[in-house]
Coordinates of C-alpha atoms (C1' of nucleotides) in Angstrom, one line a residue:
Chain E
X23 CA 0.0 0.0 0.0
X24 CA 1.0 3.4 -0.4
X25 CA 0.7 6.6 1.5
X26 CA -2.2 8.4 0.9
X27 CA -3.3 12.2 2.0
X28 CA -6.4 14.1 1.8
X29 CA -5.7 17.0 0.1
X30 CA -7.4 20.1 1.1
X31 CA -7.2 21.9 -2.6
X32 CA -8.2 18.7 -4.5
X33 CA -10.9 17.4 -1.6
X34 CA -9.5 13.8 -2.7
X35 CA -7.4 11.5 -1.4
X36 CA -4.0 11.6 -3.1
X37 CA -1.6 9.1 -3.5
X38 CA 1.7 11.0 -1.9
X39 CA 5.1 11.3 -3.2
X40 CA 7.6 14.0 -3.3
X41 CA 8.5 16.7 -6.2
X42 CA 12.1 15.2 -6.0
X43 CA 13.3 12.2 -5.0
X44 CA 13.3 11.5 -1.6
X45 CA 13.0 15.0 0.0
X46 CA 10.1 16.1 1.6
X47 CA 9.4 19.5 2.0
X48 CA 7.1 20.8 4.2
X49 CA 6.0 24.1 5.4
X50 CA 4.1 24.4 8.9
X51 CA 2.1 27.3 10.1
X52 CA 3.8 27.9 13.6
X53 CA 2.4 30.0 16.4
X54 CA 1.9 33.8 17.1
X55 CA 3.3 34.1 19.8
X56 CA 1.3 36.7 21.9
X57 CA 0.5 34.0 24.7
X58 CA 1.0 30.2 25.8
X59 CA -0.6 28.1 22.9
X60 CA -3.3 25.8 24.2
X61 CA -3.4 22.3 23.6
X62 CA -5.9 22.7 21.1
X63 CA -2.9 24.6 19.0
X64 CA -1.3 21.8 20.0
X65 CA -3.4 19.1 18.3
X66 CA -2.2 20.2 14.8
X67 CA 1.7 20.7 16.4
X68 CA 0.9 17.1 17.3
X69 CA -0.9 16.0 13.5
X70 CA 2.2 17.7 12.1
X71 CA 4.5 15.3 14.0
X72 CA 2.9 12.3 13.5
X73 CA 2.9 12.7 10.1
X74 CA 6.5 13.8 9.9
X75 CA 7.4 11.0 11.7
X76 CA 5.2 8.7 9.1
X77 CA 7.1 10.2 6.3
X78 CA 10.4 9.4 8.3
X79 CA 9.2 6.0 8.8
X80 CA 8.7 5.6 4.7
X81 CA 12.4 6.4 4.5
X82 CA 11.8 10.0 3.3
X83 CA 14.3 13.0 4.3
X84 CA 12.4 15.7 5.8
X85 CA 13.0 19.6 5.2
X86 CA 10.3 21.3 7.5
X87 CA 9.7 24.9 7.9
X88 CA 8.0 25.8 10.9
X89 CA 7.4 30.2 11.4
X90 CA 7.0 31.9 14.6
X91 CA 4.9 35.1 14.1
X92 CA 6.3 37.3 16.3
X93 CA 5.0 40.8 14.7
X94 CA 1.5 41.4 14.6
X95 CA -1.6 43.0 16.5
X96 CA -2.3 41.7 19.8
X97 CA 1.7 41.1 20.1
X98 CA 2.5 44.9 19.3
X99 CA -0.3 45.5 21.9
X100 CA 0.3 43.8 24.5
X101 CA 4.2 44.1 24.3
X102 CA 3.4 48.2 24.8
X103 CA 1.3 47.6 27.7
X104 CA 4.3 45.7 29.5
X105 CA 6.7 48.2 28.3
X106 CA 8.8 45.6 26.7
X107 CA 10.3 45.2 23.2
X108 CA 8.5 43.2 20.7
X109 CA 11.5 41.1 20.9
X110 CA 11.8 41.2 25.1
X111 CA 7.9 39.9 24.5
X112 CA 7.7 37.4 22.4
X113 CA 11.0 35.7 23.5
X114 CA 9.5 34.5 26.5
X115 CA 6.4 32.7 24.2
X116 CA 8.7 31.2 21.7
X117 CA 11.0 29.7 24.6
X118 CA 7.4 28.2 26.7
X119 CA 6.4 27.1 22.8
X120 CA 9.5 25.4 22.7
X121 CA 9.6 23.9 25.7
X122 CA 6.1 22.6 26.2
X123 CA 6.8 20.9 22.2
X124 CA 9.8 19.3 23.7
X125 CA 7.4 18.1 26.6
X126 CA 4.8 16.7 23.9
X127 CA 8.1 15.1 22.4
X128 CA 7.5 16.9 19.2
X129 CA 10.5 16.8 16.7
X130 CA 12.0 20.1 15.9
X131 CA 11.7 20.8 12.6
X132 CA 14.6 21.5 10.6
X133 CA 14.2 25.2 10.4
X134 CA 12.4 27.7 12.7
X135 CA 11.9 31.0 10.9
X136 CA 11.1 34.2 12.5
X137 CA 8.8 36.4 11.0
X138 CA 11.1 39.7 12.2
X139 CA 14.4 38.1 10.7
X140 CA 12.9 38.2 7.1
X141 CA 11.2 41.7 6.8
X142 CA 13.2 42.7 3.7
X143 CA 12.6 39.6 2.3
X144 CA 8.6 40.5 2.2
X145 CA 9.1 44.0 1.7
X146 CA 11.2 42.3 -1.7
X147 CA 8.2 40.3 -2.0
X148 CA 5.6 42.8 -2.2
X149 CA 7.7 45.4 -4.1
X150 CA 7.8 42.5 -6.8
X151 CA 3.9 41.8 -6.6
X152 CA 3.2 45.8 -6.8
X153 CA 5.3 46.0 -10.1
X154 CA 3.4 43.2 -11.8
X155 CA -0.1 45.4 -10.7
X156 CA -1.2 42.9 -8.2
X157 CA -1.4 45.4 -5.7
X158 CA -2.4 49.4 -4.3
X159 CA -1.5 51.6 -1.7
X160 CA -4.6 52.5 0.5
X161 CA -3.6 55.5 3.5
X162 CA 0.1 54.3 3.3
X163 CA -0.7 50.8 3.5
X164 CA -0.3 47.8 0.4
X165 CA -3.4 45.7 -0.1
X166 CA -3.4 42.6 -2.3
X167 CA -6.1 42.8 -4.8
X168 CA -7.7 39.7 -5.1
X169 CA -9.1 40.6 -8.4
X170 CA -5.6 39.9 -10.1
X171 CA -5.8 36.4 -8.8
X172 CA -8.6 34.5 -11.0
X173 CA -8.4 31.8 -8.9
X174 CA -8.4 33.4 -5.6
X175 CA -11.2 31.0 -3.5
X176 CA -9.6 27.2 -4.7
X177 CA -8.5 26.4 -1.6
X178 CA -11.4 26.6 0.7
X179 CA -14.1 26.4 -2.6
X180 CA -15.7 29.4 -2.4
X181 CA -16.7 31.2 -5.0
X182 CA -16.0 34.8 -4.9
X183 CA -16.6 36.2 -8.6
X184 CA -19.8 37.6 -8.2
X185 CA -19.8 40.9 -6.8
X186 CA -22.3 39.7 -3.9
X187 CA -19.8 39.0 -1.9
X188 CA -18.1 42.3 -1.9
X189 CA -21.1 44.2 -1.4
X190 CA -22.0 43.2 1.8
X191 CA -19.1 44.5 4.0
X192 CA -18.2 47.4 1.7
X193 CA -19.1 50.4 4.8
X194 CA -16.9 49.8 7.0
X195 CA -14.1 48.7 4.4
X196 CA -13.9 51.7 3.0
X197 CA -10.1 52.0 2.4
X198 CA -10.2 48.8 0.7
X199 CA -11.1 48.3 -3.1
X200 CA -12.5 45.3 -2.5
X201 CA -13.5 43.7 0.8
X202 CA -11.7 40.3 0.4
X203 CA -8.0 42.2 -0.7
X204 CA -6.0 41.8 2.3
X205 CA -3.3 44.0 3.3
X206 CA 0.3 43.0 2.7
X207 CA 2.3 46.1 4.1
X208 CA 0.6 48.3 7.5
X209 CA 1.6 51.8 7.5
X210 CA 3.4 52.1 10.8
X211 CA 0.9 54.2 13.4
X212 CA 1.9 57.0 15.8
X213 CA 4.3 54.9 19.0
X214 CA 4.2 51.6 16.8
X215 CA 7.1 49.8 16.4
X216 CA 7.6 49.5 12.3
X217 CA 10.6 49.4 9.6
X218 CA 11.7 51.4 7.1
X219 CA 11.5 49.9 3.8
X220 CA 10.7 50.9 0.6
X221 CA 7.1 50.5 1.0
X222 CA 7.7 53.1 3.9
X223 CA 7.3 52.7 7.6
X224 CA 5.2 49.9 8.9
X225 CA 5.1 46.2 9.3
X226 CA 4.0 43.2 7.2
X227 CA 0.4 41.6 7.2
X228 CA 0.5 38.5 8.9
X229 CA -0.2 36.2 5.2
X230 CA 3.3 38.2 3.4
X231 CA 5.2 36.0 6.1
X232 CA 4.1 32.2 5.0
X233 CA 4.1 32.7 1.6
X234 CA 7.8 34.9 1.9
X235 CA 9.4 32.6 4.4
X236 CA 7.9 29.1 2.7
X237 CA 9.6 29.9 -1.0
X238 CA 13.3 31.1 0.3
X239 CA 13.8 28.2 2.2
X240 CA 11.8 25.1 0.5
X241 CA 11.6 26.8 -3.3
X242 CA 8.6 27.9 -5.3
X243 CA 7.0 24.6 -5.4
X244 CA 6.5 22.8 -2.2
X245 CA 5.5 19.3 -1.1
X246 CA 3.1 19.7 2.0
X247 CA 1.5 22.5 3.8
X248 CA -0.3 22.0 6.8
X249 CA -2.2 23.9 9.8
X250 CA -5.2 23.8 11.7
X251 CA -8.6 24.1 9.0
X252 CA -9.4 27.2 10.6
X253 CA -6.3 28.4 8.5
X254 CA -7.6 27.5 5.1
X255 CA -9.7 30.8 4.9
X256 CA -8.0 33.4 4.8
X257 CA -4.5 32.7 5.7
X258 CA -3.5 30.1 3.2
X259 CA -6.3 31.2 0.7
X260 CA -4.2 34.4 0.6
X261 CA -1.2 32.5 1.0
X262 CA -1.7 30.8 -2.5
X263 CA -2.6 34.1 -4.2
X264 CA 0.3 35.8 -3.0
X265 CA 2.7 33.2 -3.7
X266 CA 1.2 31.7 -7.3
X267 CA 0.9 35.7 -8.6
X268 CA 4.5 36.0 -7.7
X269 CA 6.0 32.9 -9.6
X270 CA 3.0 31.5 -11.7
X271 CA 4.1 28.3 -10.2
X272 CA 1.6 26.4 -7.9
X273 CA 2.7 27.0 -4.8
X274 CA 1.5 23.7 -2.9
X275 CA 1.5 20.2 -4.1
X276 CA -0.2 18.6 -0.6
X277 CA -2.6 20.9 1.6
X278 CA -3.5 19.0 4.9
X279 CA -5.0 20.7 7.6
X280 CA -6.3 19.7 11.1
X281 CA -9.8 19.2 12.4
X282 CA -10.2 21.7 16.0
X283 CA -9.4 20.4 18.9
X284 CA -13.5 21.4 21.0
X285 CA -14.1 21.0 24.3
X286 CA -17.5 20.0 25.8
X287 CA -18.5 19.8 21.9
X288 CA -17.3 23.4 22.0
X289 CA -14.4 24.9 19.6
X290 CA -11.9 26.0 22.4
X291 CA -11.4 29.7 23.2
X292 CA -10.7 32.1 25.2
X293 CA -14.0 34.0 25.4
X294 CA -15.6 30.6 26.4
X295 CA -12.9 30.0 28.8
X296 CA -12.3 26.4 28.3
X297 CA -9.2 26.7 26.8
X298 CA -6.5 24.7 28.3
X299 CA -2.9 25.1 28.3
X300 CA -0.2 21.7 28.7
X301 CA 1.0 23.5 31.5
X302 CA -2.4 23.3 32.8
X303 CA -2.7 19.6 32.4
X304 CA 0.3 19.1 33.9
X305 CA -0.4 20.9 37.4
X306 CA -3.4 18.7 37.8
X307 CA -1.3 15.6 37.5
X308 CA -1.1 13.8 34.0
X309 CA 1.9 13.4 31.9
X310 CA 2.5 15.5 28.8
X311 CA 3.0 11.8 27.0
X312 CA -1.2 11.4 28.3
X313 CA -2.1 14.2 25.9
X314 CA 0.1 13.3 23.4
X315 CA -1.5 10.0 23.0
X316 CA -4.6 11.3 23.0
X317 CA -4.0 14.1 20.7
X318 CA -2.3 11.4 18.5
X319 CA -4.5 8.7 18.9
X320 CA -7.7 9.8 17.0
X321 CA -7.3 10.9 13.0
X322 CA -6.2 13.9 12.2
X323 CA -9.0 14.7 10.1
X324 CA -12.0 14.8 12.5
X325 CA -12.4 17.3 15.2
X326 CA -11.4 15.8 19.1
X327 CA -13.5 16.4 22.0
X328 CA -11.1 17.1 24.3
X329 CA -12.3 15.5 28.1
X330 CA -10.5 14.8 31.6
X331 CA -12.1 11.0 31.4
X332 CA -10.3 10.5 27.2
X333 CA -6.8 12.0 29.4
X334 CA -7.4 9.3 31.9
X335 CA -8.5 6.7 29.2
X336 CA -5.1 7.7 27.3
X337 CA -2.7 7.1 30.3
X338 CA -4.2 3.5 31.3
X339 CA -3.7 2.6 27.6
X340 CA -0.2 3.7 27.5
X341 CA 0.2 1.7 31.0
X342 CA -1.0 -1.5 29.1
X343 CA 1.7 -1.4 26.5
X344 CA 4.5 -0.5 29.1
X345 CA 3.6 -3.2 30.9
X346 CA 3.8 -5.3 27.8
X347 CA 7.0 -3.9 27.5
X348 CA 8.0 -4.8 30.2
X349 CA 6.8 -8.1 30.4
X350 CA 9.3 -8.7 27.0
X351 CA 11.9 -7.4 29.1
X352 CA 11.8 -9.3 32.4
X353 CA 9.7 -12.8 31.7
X354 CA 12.0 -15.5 32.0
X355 CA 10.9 -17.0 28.6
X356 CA 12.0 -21.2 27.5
X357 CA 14.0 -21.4 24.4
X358 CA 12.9 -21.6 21.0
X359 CA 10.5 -19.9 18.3
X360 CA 7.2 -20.3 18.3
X361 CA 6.1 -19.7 14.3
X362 CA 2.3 -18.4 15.2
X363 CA 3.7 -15.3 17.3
X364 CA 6.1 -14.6 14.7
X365 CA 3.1 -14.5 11.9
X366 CA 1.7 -12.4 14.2
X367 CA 3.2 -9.6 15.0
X368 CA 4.3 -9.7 11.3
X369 CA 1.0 -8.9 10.7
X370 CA 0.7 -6.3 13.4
X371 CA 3.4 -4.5 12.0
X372 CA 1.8 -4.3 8.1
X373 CA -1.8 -3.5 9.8
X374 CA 0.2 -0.3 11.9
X375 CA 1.6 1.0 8.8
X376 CA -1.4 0.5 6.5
X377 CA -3.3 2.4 9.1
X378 CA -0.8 5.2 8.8
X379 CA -0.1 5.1 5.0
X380 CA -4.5 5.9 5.3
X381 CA -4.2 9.6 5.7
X382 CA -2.6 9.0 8.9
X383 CA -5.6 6.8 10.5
X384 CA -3.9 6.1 13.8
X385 CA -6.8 5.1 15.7
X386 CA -6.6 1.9 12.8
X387 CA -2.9 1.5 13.2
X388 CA -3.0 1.9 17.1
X389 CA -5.9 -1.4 17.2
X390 CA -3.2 -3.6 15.3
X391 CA -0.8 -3.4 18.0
X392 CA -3.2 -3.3 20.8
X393 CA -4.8 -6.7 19.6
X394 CA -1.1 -7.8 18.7
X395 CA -0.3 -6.9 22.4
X396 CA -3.8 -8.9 24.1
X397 CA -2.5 -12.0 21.5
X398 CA 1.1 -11.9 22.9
X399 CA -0.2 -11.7 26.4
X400 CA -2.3 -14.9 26.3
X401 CA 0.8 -16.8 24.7
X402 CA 3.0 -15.4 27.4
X403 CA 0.6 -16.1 30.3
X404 CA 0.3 -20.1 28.7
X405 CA 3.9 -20.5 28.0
X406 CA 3.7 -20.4 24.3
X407 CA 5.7 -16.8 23.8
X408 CA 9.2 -18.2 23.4
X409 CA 12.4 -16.7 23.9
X410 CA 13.0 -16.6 19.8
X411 CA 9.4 -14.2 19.7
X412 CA 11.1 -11.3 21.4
X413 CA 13.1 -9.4 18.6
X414 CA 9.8 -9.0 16.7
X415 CA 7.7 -8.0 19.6
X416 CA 10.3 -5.2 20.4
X417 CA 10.5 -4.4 17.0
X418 CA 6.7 -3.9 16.5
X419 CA 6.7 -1.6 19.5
X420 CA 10.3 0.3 18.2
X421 CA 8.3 0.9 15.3
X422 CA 4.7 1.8 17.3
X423 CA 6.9 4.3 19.4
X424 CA 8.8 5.9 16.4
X425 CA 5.8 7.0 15.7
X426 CA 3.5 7.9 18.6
X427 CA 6.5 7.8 21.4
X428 CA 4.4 7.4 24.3
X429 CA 6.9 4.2 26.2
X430 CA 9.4 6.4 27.6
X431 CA 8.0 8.0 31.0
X432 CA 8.6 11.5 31.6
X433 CA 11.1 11.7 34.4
X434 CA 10.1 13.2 37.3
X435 CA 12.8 15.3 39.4
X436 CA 14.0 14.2 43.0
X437 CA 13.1 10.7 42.8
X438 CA 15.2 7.7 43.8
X439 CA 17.9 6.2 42.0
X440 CA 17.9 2.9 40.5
X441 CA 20.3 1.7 43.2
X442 CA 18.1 2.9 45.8
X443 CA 14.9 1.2 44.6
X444 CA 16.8 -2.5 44.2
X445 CA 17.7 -2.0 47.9
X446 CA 14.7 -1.6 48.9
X447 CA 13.2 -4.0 46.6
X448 CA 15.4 -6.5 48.0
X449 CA 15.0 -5.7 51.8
X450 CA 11.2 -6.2 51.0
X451 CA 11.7 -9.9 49.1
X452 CA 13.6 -10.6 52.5
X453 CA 10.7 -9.7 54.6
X454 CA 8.4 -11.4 52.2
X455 CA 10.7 -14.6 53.2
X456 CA 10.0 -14.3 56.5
X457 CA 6.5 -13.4 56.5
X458 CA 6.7 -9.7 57.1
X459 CA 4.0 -8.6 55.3
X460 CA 3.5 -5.8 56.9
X461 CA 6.8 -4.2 56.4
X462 CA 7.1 -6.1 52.7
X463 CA 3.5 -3.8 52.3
X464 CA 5.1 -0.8 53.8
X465 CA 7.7 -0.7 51.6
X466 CA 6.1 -0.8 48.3
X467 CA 3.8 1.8 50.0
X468 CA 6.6 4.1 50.1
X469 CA 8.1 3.5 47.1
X470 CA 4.5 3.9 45.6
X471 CA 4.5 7.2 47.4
X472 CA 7.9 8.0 45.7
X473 CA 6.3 7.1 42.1
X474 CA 7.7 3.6 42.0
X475 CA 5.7 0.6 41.3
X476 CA 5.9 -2.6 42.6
X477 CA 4.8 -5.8 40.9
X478 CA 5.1 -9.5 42.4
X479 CA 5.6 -11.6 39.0
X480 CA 6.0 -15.5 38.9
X481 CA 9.7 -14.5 37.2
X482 CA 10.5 -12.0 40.2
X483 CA 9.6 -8.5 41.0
X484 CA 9.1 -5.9 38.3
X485 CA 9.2 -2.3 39.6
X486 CA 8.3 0.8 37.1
X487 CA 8.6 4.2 37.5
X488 CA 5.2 6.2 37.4
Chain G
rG27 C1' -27.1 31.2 3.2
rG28 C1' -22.1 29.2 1.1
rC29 C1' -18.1 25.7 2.1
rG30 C1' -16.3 21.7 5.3
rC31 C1' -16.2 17.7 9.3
rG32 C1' -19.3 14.5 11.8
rG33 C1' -23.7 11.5 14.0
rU34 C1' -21.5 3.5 15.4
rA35 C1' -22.2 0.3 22.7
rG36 C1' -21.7 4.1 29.3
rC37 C1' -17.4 7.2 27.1
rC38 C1' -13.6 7.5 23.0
rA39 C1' -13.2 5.4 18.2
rA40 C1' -12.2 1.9 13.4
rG41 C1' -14.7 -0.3 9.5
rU42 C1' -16.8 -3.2 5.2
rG43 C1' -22.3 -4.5 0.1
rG44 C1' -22.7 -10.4 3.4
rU45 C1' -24.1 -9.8 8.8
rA46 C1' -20.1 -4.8 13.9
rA47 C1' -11.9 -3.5 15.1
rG48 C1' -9.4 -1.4 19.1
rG49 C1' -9.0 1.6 23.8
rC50 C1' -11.3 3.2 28.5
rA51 C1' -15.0 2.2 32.1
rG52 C1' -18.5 -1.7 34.3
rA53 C1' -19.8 -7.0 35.9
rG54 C1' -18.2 -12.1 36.9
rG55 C1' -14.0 -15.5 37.0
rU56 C1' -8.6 -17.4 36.9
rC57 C1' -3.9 -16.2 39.2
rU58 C1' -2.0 -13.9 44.0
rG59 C1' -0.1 -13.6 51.3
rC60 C1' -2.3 -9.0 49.7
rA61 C1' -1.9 -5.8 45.7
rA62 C1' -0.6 -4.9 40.8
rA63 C1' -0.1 -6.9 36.1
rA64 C1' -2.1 -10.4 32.7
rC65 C1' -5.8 -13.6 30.8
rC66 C1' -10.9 -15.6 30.1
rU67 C1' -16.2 -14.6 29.9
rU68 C1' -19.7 -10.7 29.5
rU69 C1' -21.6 -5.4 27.8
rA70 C1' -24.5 -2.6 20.1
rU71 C1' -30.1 -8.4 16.8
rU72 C1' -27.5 -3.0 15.9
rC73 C1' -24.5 1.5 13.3
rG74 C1' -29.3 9.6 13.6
rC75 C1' -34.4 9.2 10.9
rC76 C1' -37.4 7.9 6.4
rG77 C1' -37.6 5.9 1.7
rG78 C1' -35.1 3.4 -2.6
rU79 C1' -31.5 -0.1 -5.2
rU80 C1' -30.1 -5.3 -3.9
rC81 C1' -30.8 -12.1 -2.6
rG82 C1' -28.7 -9.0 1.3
rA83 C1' -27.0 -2.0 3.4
rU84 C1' -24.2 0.5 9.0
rC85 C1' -21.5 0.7 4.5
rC86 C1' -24.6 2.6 -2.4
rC87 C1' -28.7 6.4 -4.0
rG88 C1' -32.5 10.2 -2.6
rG89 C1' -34.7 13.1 1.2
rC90 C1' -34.8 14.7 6.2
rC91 C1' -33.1 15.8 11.3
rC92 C1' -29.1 16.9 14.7
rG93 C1' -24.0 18.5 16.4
rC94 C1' -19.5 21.2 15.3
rG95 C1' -16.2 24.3 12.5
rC96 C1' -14.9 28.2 8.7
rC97 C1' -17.0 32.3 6.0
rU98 C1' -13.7 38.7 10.9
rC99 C1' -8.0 37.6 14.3
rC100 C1' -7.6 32.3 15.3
rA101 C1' -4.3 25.6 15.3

RNA sequence: GGCGCGGUAGCCAAGUGGUAAGGCAGAGGUCUGCAAAACCUUUAUUCGCCGGUUCGAUCCCGGCCCGCGCCUCCA
């Protein structure tokens, strides 16, 4: 089977391969960062991972742009308020951005642009566009006029070439031609931070950036762009219209985009005020590897409901394949190679990546290991899991976790050390021995208490870190 | 109104023209000093509603109802 994408601009599912050989280049709609982004920014950070990782997987060699937007309204805003630089302000959000990604275990792309470092490339950019007449200066500001653009509404399928649409909003537009052109250049206002270009004093609209930042680093042509749906009108509408008047190329060969993250069947948002951030989660006690299995877990393409009970539901199913894992590692196992299993988790492994290959269906790919995982489980509690089964077992799960990366606990600071839990392990098999329940019972109490967990197997104990 | 995503067991969620994956939760059992883990059994005669096509539809066609998103900044 091959991989397969739904593509946004087509509204079919595409078989996928790269412009040029084996590169995959892929531009990512990053954060503006005015704030902490909430974990419902973080579902399509998380999409955008998993299918990285997919692509990975396929043996394809990723070139991923991701932009931080750190110019714009509420940023310009709310940096004056604190009496900060743009740059004192939005450094802070880039760095928590960063840092709760790395948290969710998402893979740095290969390039992080900053809207800021690339001003004279867009000011290039639009000074280009205004000489081919795809523009006009409105009160010192450039406006893209989507009337050059004939095909300006593929994207999201809207058809804009009546003049219905136009007339609706036209009052309070009224430094616009046209109520759909968009402004690629802001004249700078009175205490506004702004640059001098040739355009004049101001600062580029936010759509200049993607289209600018996309093209230097990944070419005129690229392989996948992705971000949330909520993106596909206006920002990438204008995006393509921007980009495909500048070179006549088509700008994008994949558009993927995903479905909102709601809560309580509710799109989240701050007016609402169920909006929740990872550091949120993580003060009321899950891991961040919880909400990236859940994020993860469901297909890109249809909207989450994000609930408390689905967090909870997601860490007892990553328990159930540590466990597993575990039992790989530490079951004393006889000799030998029992054919069944191996036919099994060969078959495990094909049903994972045909799930993926299906426009990322992980909930699909994620069934294939957990019935591979309940099959192995019965063979190991009967004896019938042999020694010879293990490489393939691990490799199933390698493969599951170079994908979703959920195994690996997130270490917690000031526990014990290794050496610390085998003595006390040990001091409690002696008063097992000798009948000392009580104290065996205390014990795994306080290493319980300590995030440790203690497990009486027929092959020994098995402890595991919370 | 336009465009899009959905409506499958208590919750989450796959899926196929031939009789419903997987996870979580619940109940009973096996194992165990206890616990945990694991396993077994059990939980949808039914897939929003109504028609149609078909030997047969949850899956195809038509109509309808409902939820959500976008259409203004937004992942």
């Amino acid at each position: 089977m091959s991989l397969r994408f739904y593509n946004t601009l087509t509204q079919e599912l595409e078989e996928f391969s790269p412009a040029e050989g084996k590169t995959v280049r892929m531009y990512t709609c990053g954060p503006t960062v005015y704030h902490y982004v909430h974990i419902g920014n973080f579902r399509t950070f998380t999409f955008q991972d998993i299918l990285r990782r997919t692509l990975i997987a396929r043996g394809y060699v990723m070139d991923h742009v991701m932009n931080i937007t750190d110019v714009e309204d509420k940023i310009i805003r709310n940096a004056m308020a604190a009496g900060q630089t743009l740059k004192e302000y939005t450094s802070q959000y880039t760095q928590a951005f960063l840092d709760d990604s790395a948290l969710l275990r998402l893979q740095r792309p290969e390039r992080l642009v900053f809207a800021t470092e690339h001003i004279d490339d867009m000011a290039a950019a639009i000074g280009k566009l205004a000489a081919s007449s795809h523009t006009y200066v409105s009160e010192g500001s450039t406006y893209f006029r989507i009337g050059s653009f004939p095909e300006y509404g593929k994207l999201s399928h809207t058809n804009f070439s009546g003049n219905i649409a136009g007339a609706r909003v036209q009052v309070d537009e009224y430094d616009k031609d046209d109520a759909r052109d968009f402004v690629l250049w802001k004249a700078q206002k009175p205490g506004e931070p702004g640059w001098e270009t040739p355009l004049g004093p101001g600062r580029p609209g936010w759509h200049i950036e993607c289209s600018v930042m996309a093209m230097k680093y990944l070419g005129e042509t690229i392989d996948i762009h992705t971000g949330g749906v909520d993106l596909i009108f206006p920002h990438h509408e204008n995006e393509i219209a921007q980009s495909e008047a500048l070179t006549g190329k088509r700008f994008v060969r994949y558009w993927m985009h995903a479905q909102h993250l709601m809560v309580e069947g509710q799109k989240m948002s701050k007016s609402l005020g169920n909006f929740y951030t990872l550091r949120d989660i993580v003060e009321r006690g899950y891991q961040p590897e919880s909400i990236r299995y859940l994020l993860a877990s469901s297909q890109y393409n249809k909207q989450l409901n994000f609930t408390f009970d689905g967090l909870k539901a997601a860490a007892t199913s990553i328990e159930r394949l540590r466990n597993f894992d575990l039992r790989l590692k530490n079951d004393r196992l006889a000799a030998g190679l029992n054919a069944e299993m191996e036919e099994r988790s060969a078959r495990a492994l094909a049903d994972f990546h045909a799930g993926l290959d299906d426009d990322l269906n992980t909930a699909d790919a994620l069934a294939a290991i957990f019935e591979y995982v309940r099959e192995a489980n019965t063979a190991l509690d009967a004896g019938q899991f042999l020694a010879g089964n293990v490489a393939s077992a691990g490799r199933l799960l390698a493969e599951f976790d170079a994908i979703f990366e959920v195994l690996k606990p997130t270490g917690t600071a000031g526990s014990l050390s290794d050496a610390e839990i085998a003595g006390l392990v040990e001091e409690r098999a002696k008063a097992k021995k000798s009948k000392n329940f009580a104290r065996a019972d205390g014990i795994r109490n306080e290493l319980l208490e300590k995030g440790v967990v203690l497990e009486d197997t027929k092959d020994g104990v098995r402890w595991k870190r919370k």
